[in-house]
Coordinates of N, CA and C in Angstrom, one line a residue:
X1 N -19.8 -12.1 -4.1 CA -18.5 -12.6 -4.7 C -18.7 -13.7 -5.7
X2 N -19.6 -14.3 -5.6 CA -20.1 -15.7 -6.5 C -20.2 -14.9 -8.1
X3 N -20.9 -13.5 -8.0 CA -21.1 -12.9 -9.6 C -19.9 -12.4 -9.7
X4 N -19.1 -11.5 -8.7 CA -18.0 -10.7 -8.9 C -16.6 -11.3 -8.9
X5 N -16.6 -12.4 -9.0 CA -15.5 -13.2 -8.3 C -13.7 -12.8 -9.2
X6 N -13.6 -11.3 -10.0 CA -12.1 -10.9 -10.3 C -12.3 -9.7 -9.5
X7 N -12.7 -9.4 -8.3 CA -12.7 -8.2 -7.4 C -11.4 -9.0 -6.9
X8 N -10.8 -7.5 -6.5 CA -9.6 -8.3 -5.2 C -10.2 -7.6 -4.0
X9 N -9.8 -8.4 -3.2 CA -10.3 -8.8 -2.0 C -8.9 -8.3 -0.6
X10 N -8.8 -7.8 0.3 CA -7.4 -7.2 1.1 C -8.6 -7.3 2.6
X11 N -8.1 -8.2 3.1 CA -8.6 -8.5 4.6 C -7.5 -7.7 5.6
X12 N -8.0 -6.6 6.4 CA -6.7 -5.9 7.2 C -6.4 -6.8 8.7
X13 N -5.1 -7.1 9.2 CA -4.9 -7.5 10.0 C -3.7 -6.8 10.6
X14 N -3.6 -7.1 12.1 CA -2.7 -6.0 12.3 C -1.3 -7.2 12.7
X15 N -1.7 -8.4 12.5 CA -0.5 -9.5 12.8 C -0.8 -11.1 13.0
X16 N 0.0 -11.7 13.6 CA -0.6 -13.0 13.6 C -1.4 -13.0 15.0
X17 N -1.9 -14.3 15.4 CA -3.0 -13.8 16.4 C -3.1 -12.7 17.3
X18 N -2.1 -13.1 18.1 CA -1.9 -12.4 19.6 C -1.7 -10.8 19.0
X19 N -1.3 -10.8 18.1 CA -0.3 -9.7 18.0 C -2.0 -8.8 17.5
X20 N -2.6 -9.3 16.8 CA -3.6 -8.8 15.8 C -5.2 -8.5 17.0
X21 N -5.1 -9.4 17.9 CA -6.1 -9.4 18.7 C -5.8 -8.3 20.0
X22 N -4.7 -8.4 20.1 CA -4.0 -7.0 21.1 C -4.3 -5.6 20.2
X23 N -4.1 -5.4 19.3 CA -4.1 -4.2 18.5 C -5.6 -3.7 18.0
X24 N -6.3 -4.9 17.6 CA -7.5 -4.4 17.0 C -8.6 -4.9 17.7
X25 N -8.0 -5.5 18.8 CA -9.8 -6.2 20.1 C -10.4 -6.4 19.7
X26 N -10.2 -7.3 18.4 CA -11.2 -8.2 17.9 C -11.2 -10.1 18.6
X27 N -12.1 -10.5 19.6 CA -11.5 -11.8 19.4 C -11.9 -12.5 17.8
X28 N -10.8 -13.0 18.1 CA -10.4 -14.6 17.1 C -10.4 -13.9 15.7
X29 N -10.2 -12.5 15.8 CA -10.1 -11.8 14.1 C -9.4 -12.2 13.3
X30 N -8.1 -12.8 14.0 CA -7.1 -13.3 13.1 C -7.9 -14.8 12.5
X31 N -8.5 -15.4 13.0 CA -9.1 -17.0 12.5 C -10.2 -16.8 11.7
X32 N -11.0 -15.2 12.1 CA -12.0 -15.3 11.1 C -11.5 -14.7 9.8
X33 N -10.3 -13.8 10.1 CA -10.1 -13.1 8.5 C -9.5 -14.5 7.4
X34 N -9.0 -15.5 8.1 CA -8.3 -16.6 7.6 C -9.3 -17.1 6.9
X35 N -10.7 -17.2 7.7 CA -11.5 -18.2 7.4 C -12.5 -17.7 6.0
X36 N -12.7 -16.5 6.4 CA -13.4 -16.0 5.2 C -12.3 -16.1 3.6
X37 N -11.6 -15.7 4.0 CA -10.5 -16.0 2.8 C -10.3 -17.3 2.2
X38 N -10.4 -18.5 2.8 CA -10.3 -19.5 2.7 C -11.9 -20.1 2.0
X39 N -12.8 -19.2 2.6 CA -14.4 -19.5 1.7 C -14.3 -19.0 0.6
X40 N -13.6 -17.5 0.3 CA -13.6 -17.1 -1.0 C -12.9 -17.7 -1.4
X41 N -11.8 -18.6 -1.3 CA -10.7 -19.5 -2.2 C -11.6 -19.9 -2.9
X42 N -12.6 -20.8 -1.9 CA -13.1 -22.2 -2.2 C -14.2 -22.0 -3.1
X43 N -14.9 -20.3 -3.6 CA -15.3 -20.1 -4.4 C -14.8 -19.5 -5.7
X44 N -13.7 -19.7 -5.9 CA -13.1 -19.3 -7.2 C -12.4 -18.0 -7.2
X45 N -12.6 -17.3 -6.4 CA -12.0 -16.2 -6.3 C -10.2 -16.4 -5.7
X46 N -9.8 -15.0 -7.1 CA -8.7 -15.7 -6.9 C -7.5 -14.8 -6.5
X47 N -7.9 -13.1 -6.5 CA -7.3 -12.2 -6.2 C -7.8 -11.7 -4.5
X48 N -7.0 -12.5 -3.9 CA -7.4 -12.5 -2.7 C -6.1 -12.5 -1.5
X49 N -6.5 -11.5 -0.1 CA -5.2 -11.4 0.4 C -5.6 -10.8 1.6
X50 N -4.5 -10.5 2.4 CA -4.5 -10.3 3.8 C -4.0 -9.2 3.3
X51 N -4.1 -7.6 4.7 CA -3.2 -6.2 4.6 C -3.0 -6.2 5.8
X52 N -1.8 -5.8 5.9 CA -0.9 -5.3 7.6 C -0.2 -4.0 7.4
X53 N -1.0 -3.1 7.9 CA -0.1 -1.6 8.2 C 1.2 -1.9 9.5
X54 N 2.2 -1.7 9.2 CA 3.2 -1.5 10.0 C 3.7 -0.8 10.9
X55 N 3.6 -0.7 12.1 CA 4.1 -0.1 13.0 C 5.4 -0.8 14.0
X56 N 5.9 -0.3 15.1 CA 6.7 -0.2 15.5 C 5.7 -1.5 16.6
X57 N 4.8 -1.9 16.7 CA 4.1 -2.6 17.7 C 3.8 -4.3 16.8
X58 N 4.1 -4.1 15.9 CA 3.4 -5.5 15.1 C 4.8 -6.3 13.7
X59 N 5.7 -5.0 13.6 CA 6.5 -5.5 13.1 C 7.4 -6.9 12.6
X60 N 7.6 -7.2 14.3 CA 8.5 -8.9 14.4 C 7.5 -9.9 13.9
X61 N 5.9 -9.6 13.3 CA 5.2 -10.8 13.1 C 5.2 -10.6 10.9
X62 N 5.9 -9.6 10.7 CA 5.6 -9.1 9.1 C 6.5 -10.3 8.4
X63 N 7.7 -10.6 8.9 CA 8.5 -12.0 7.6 C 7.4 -13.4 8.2
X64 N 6.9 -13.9 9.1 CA 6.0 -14.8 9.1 C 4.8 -14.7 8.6
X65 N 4.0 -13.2 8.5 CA 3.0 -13.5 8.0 C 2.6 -13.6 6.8
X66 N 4.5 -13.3 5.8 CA 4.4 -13.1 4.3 C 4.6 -14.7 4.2
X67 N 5.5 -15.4 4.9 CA 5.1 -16.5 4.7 C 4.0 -17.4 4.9
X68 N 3.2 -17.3 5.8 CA 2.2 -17.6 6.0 C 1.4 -17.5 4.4
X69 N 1.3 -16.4 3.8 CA 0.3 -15.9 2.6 C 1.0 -16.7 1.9
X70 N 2.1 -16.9 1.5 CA 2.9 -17.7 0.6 C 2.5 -18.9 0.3
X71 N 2.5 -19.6 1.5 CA 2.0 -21.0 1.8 C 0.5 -21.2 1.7
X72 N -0.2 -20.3 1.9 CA -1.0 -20.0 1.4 C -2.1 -19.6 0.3
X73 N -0.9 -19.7 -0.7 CA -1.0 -18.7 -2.3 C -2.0 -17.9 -2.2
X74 N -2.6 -16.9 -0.9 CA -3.2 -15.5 -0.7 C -1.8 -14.7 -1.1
X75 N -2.5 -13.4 -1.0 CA -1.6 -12.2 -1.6 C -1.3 -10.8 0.1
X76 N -0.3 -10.3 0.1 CA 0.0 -10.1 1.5 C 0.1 -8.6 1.3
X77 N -0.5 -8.0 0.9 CA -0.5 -6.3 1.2 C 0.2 -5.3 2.5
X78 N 1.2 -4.2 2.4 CA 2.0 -3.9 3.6 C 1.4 -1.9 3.3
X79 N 1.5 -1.6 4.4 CA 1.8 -0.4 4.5 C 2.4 0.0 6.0
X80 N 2.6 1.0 6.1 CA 3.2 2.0 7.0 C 2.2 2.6 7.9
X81 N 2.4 3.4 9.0 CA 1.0 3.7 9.6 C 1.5 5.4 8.8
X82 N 0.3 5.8 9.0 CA 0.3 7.1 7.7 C -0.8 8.3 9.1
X83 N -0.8 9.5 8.7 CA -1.6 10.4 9.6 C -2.5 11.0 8.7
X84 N -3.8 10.9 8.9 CA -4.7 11.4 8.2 C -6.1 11.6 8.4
X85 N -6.7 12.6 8.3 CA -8.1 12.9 8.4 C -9.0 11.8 8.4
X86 N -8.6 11.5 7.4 CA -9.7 9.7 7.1 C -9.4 8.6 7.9
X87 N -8.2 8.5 8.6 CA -7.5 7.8 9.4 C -7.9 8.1 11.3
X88 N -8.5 9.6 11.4 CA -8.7 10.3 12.6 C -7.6 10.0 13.5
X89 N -6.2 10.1 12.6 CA -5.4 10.0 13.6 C -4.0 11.0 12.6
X90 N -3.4 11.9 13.9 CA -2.3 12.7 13.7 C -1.0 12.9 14.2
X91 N -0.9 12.0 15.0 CA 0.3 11.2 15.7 C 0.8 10.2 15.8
X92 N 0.5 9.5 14.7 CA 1.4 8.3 14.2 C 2.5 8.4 14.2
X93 N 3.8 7.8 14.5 CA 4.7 7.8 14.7 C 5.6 6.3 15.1
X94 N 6.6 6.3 14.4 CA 7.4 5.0 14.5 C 9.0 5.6 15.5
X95 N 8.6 5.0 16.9 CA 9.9 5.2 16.9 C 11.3 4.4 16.6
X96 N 10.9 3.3 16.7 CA 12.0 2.2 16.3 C 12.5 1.8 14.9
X97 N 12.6 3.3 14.2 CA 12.7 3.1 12.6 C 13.9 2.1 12.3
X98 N 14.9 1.9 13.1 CA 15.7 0.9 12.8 C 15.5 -0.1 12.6
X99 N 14.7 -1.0 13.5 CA 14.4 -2.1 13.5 C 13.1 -2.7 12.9
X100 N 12.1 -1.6 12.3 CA 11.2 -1.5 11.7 C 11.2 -1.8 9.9
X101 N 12.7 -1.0 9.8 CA 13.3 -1.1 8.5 C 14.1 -2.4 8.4
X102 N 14.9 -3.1 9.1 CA 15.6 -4.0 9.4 C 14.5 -5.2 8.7
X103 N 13.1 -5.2 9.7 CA 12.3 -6.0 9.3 C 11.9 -6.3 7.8
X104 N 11.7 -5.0 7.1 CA 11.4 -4.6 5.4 C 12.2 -5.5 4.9
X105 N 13.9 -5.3 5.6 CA 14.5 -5.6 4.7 C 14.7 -7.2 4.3
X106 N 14.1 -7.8 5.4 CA 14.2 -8.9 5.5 C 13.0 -9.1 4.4
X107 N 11.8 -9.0 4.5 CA 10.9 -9.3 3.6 C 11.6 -9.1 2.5
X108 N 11.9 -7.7 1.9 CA 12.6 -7.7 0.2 C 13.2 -9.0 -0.1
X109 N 14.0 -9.4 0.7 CA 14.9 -10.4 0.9 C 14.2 -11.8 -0.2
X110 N 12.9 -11.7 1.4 CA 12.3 -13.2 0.8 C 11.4 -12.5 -0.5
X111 N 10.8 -11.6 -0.9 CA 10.5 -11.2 -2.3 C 11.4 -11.9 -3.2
X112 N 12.4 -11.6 -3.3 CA 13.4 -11.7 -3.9 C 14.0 -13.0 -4.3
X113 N 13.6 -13.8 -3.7 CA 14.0 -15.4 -3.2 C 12.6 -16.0 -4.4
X114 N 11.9 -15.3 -4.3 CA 10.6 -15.9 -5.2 C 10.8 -15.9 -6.4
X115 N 9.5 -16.7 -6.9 CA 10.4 -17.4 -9.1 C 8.8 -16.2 -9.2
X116 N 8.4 -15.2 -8.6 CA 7.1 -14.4 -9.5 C 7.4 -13.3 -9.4
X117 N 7.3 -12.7 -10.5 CA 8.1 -11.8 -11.4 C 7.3 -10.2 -10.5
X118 N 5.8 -10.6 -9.9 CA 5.1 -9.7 -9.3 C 5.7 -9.4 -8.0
X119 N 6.7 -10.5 -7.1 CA 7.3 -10.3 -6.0 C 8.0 -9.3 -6.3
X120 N 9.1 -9.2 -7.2 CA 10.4 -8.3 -7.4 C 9.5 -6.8 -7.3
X121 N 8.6 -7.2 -7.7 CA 7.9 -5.2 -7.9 C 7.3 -4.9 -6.9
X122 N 6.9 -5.8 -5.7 CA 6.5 -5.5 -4.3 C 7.8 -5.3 -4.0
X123 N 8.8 -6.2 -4.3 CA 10.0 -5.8 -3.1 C 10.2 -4.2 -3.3
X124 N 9.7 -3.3 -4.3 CA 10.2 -2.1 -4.8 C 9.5 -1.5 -3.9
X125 N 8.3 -1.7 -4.0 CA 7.0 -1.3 -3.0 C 7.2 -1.0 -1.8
X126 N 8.2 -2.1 -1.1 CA 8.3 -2.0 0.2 C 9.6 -1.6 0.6
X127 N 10.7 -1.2 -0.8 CA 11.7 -0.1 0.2 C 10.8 1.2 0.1
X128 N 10.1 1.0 -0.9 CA 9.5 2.6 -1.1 C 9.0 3.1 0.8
X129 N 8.2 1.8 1.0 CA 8.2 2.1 2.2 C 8.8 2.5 3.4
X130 N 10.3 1.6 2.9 CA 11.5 2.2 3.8 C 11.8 3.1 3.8
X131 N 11.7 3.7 2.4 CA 11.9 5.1 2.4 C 10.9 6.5 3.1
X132 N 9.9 5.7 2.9 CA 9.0 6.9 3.8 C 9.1 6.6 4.8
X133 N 9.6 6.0 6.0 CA 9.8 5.1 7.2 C 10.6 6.5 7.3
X134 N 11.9 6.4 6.7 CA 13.2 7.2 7.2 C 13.1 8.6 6.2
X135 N 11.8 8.8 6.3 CA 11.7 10.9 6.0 C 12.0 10.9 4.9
X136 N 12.3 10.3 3.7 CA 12.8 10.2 2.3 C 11.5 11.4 1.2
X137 N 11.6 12.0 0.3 CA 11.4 12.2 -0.4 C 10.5 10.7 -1.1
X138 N 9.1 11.0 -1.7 CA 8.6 9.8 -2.8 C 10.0 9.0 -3.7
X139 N 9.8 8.0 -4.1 CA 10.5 7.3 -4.9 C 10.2 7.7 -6.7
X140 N 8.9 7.8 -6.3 CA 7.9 7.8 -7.4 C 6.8 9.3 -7.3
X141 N 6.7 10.3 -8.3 CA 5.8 11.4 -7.8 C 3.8 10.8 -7.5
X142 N 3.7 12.2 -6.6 CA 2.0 11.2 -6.8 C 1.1 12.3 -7.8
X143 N 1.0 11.2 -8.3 CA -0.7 12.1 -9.1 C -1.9 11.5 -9.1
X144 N -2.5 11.4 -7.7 CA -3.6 11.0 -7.1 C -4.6 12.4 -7.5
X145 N -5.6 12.3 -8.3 CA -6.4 13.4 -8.7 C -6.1 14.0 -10.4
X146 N -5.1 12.6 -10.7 CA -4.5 13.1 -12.0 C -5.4 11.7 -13.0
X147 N -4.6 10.7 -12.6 CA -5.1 9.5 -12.8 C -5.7 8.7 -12.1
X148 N -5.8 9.0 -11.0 CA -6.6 8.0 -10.0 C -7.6 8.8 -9.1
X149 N -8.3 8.4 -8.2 CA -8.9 8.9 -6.9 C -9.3 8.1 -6.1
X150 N -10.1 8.7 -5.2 CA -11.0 8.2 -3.7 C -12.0 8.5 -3.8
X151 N -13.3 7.4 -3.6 CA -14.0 7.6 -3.5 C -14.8 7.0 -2.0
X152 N -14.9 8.1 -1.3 CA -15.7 7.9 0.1 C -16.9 7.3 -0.1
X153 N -17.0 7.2 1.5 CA -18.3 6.4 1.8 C -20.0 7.4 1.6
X154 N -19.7 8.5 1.1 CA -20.4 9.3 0.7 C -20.8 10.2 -0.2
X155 N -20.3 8.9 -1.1 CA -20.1 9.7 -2.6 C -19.0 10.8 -2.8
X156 N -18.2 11.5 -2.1 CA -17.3 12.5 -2.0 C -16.2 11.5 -3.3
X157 N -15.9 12.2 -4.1 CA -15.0 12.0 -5.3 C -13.8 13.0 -4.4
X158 N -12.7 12.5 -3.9 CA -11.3 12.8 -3.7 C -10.0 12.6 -4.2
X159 N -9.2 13.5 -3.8 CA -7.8 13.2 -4.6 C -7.0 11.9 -4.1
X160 N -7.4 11.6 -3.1 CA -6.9 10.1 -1.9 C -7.4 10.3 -0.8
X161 N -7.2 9.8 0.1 CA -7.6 9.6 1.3 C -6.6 10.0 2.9
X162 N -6.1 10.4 2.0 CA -5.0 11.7 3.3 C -5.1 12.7 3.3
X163 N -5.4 13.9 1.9 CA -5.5 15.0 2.1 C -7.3 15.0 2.3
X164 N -7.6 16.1 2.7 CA -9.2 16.7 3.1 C -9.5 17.4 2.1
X165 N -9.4 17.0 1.2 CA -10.0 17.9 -0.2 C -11.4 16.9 -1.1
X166 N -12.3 17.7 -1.6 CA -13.5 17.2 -2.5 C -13.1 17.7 -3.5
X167 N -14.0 17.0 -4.7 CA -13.6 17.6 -6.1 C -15.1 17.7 -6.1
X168 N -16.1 16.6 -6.0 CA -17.3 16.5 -6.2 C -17.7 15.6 -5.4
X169 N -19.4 15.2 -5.4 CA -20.3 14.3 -4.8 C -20.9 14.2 -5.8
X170 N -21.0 13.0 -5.8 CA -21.6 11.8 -7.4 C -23.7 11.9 -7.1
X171 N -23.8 12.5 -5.6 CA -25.1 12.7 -5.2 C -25.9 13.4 -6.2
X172 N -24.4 14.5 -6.5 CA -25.3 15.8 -7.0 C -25.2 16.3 -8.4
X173 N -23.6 15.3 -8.8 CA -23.1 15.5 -10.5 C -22.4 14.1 -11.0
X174 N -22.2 14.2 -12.1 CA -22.1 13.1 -12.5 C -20.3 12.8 -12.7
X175 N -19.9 11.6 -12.8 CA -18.1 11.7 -12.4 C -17.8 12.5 -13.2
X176 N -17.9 12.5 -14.7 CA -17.5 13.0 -15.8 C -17.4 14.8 -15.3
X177 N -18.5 15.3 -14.8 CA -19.0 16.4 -14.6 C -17.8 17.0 -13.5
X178 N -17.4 15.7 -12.4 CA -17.2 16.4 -11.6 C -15.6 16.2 -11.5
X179 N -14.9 15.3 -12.5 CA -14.1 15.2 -13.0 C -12.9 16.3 -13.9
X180 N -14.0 16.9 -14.6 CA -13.5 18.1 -15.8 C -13.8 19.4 -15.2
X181 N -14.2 19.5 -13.8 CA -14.9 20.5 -13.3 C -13.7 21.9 -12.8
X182 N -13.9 22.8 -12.2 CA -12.9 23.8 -12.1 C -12.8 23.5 -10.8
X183 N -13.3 22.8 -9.8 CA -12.8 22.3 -8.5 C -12.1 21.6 -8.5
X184 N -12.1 20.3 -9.4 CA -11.4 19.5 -9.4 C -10.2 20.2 -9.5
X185 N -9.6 20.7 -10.9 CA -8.4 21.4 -11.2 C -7.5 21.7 -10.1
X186 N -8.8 22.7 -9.0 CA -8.1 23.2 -7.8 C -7.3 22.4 -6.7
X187 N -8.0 21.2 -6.7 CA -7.6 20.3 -5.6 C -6.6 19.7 -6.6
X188 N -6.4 19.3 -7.8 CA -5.2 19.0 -8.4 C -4.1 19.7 -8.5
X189 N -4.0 21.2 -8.2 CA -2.9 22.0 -7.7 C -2.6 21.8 -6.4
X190 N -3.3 21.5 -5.9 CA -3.0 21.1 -4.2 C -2.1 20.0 -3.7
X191 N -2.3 19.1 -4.8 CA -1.6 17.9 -5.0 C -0.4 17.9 -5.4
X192 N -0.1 18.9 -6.1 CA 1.0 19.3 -6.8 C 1.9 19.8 -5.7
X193 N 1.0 20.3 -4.7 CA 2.0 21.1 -3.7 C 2.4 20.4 -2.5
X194 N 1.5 19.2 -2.1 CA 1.4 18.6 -1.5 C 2.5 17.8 -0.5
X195 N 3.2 17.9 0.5 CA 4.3 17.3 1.1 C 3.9 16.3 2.1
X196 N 3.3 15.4 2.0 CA 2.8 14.5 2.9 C 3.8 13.0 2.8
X197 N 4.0 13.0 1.4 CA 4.8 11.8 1.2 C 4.4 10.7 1.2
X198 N 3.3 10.8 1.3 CA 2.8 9.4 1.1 C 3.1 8.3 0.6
X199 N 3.0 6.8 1.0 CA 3.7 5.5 0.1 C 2.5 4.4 0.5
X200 N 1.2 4.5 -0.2 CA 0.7 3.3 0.1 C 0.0 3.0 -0.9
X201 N -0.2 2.1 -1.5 CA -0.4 1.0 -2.9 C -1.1 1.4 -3.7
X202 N -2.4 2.1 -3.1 CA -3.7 3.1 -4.0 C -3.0 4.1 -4.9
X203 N -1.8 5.0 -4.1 CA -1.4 5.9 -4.7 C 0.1 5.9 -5.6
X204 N 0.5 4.6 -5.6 CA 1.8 3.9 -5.9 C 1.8 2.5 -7.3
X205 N 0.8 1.6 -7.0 CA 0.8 0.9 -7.6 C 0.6 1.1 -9.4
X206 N -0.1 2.2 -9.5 CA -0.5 2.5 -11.0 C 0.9 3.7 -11.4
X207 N 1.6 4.5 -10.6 CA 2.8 4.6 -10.9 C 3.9 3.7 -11.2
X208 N 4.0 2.9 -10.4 CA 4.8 2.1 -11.0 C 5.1 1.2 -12.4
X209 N 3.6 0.9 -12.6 CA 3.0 0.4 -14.1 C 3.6 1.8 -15.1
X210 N 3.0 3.3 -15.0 CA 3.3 4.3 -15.7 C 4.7 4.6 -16.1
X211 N 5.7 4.3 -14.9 CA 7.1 4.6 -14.7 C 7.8 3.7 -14.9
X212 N 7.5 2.6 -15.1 CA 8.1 1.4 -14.8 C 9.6 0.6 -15.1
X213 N 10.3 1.7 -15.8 CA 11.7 1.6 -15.6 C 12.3 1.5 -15.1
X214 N 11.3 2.8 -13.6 CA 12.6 3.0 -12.2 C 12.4 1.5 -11.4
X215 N 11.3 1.2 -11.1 CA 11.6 0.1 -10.6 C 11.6 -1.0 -10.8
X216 N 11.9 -1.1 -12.3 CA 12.6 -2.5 -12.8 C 14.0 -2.5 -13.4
X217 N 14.9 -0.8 -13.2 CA 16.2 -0.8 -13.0 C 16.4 -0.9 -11.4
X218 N 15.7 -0.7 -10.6 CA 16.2 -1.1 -9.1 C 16.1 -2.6 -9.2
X219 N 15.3 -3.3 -9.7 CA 15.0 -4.9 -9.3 C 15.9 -4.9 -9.8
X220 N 17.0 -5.0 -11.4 CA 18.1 -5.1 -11.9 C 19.2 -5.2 -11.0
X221 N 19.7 -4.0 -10.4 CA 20.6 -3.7 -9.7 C 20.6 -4.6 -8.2
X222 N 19.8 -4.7 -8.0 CA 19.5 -5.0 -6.4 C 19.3 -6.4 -6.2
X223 N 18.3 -7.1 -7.2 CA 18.5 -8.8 -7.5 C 18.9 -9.7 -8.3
X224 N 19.4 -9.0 -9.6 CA 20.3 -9.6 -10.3 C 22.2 -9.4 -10.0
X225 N 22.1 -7.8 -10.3 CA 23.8 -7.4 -9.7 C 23.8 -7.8 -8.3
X226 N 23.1 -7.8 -7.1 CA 23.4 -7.8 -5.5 C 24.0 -6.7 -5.4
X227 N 23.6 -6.0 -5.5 CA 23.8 -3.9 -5.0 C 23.1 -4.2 -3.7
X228 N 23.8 -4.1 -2.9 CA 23.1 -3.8 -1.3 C 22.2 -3.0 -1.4
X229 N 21.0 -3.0 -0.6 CA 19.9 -1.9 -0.7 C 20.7 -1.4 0.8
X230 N 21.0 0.2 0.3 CA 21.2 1.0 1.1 C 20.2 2.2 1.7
X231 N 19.6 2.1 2.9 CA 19.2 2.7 3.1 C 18.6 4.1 3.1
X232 N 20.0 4.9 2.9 CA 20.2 6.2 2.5 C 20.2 6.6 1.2
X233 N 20.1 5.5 0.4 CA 20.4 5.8 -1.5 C 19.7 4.9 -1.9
X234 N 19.7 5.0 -3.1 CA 19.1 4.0 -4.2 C 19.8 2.7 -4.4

C-alpha cells in the first residue's frame, strides 16, 4: 500500500463489536479491522473504509456504524445479504424486511444531513437496496459483462460474482481475446435474461455514473423538495 496508496481499500465487518464477533467468530475482528485502517490512514492512503452486508441479525448496529466512519472520515460501504454460487450460500433470507428497511431509511436520512455531494448518491444506493430488500425490480439495469466484470481467484474473467458463468481464463488467453470472444457474447445474453436483481456496488456504482440523471432527479425530489421516500414508489 506504501507504492499503491489510490487503491481503495473495504474492510468487511458484520457490525460493531459484539455484533461482528457473534457473526463472523473472529475474536477482536472488529479492533483489528479498525486498526489496520487506522495504519493505512497513517500512511496516506486515503480511499479507505469499512463494508457491512445487511441482514435481519446486524441491522440495529448500521446508523451507528455510519457514524462511527463519519467521525472517522473512513468510507462505510452497505449491502444486502445476496444468494450466490460464490457466496456458497442459497438461502439467504431477510425476514424482518420491515424493520431492516426502517433502518436504510434512517441512514438515507443521515446521508442526507451531510454537506458531500458523494453522500446524496449513496443515499440512492441504499434505497436501491430497499428496493431489492422488498422484491423490487432494479432501479437501474445491469450490464455486468457489458462494461464491467469479475475477476476470480483463478483467473476466471466473469460476468459478476452471482451468476456461474466464464467468459475466459486469463491462464490460457489474453483479456482482449477473451473479451471479444464468442463465449463471452454468450454469457452476455445470459445477462440480458438474467432475474436475480441484484443491487450491490460492483454492479451499480458505474451505472449510476452512466445514468446519472435518475439518481440525481431522485436526490432532487427527495432532499431538496422533501418527497417522502416511499417504499413502494419512487
Amino acid at each position: 500500500m506504501k507504492k499503491y496508496k489510490d487503491l481503495g481499500i473495504r474492510i468487511s465487518i458484520e457490525g460493531l463489536p459484539v455484533t461482528n464477533a457473534k457473526l463472523r467468530g473472529i475474536k477482536d475482528g472488529f479492533d483489528r479491522a479498525l486498526k489496520t485502517l487506522m495504519e493505512l490512514k497513517a500512511m496516506g492512503c486515503k480511499d479507505i473504509g469499512l463494508a457491512m452486508t445487511v441482514s435481519g441479525d446486524n441491522v440495529k448496529d448500521l446508523v451507528t456504524l455510519f457514524r462511527l466512519a463519519h467521525n472517522l472520515n473512513i468510507e462505510l460501504a452497505t449491502a444486502a445479504v445476496h444468494n450466490s454460487y460464490y457466496f456458497h450460500k442459497f438461502d439467504n433470507e431477510i425476514p424482518n424486511k420491515k424493520e431492516v428497511i426502517d433502518e436504510f431509511l434512517k441512514l438515507i436520512n443521515e446521508l442526507f444531513c451531510s454537506n458531500r455531494i458523494k453522500d446524496w448518491y449513496r443515499a440512492y444506493f441504499n434505497y436501491g437496496i430497499i428496493n431489492y430488500i422488498w422484491g423490487r425490480p432494479r432501479l437501474l439495469p445491469c450490464e455486468m459483462g457489458f462494461d464491467a466484470f469479475f475477476l476470480d481467484p483463478y483467473g476466471n474473467v466473469r460476468p459478476c460474482n452471482v451468476m456461474d458463468e466464464i467468459m475466459g481464463n486469463l491462464h490460457k488467453k489474453s483479456f482482449e481475446e477473451i473479451w471479444n470472444s464468442e463465449q463471452a457474447e454468450k454469457v452476455r445474453q445470459k445477462v440480458k435474461n438474467c432475474d436475480q436483481r441484484c443491487w450491490m456496488i460492483g454492479s451499480v456504482a458505474h451505472q449510476m455514473k452512466k445514468y446519472i440523471w435518475k439518481p440525481t432527479w431522485w436526490i432532487i425530489k427527495h432532499k431538496f423538495f422533501k418527497r417522502p421516500i416511499c417504499i413502494l414508489g419512487s
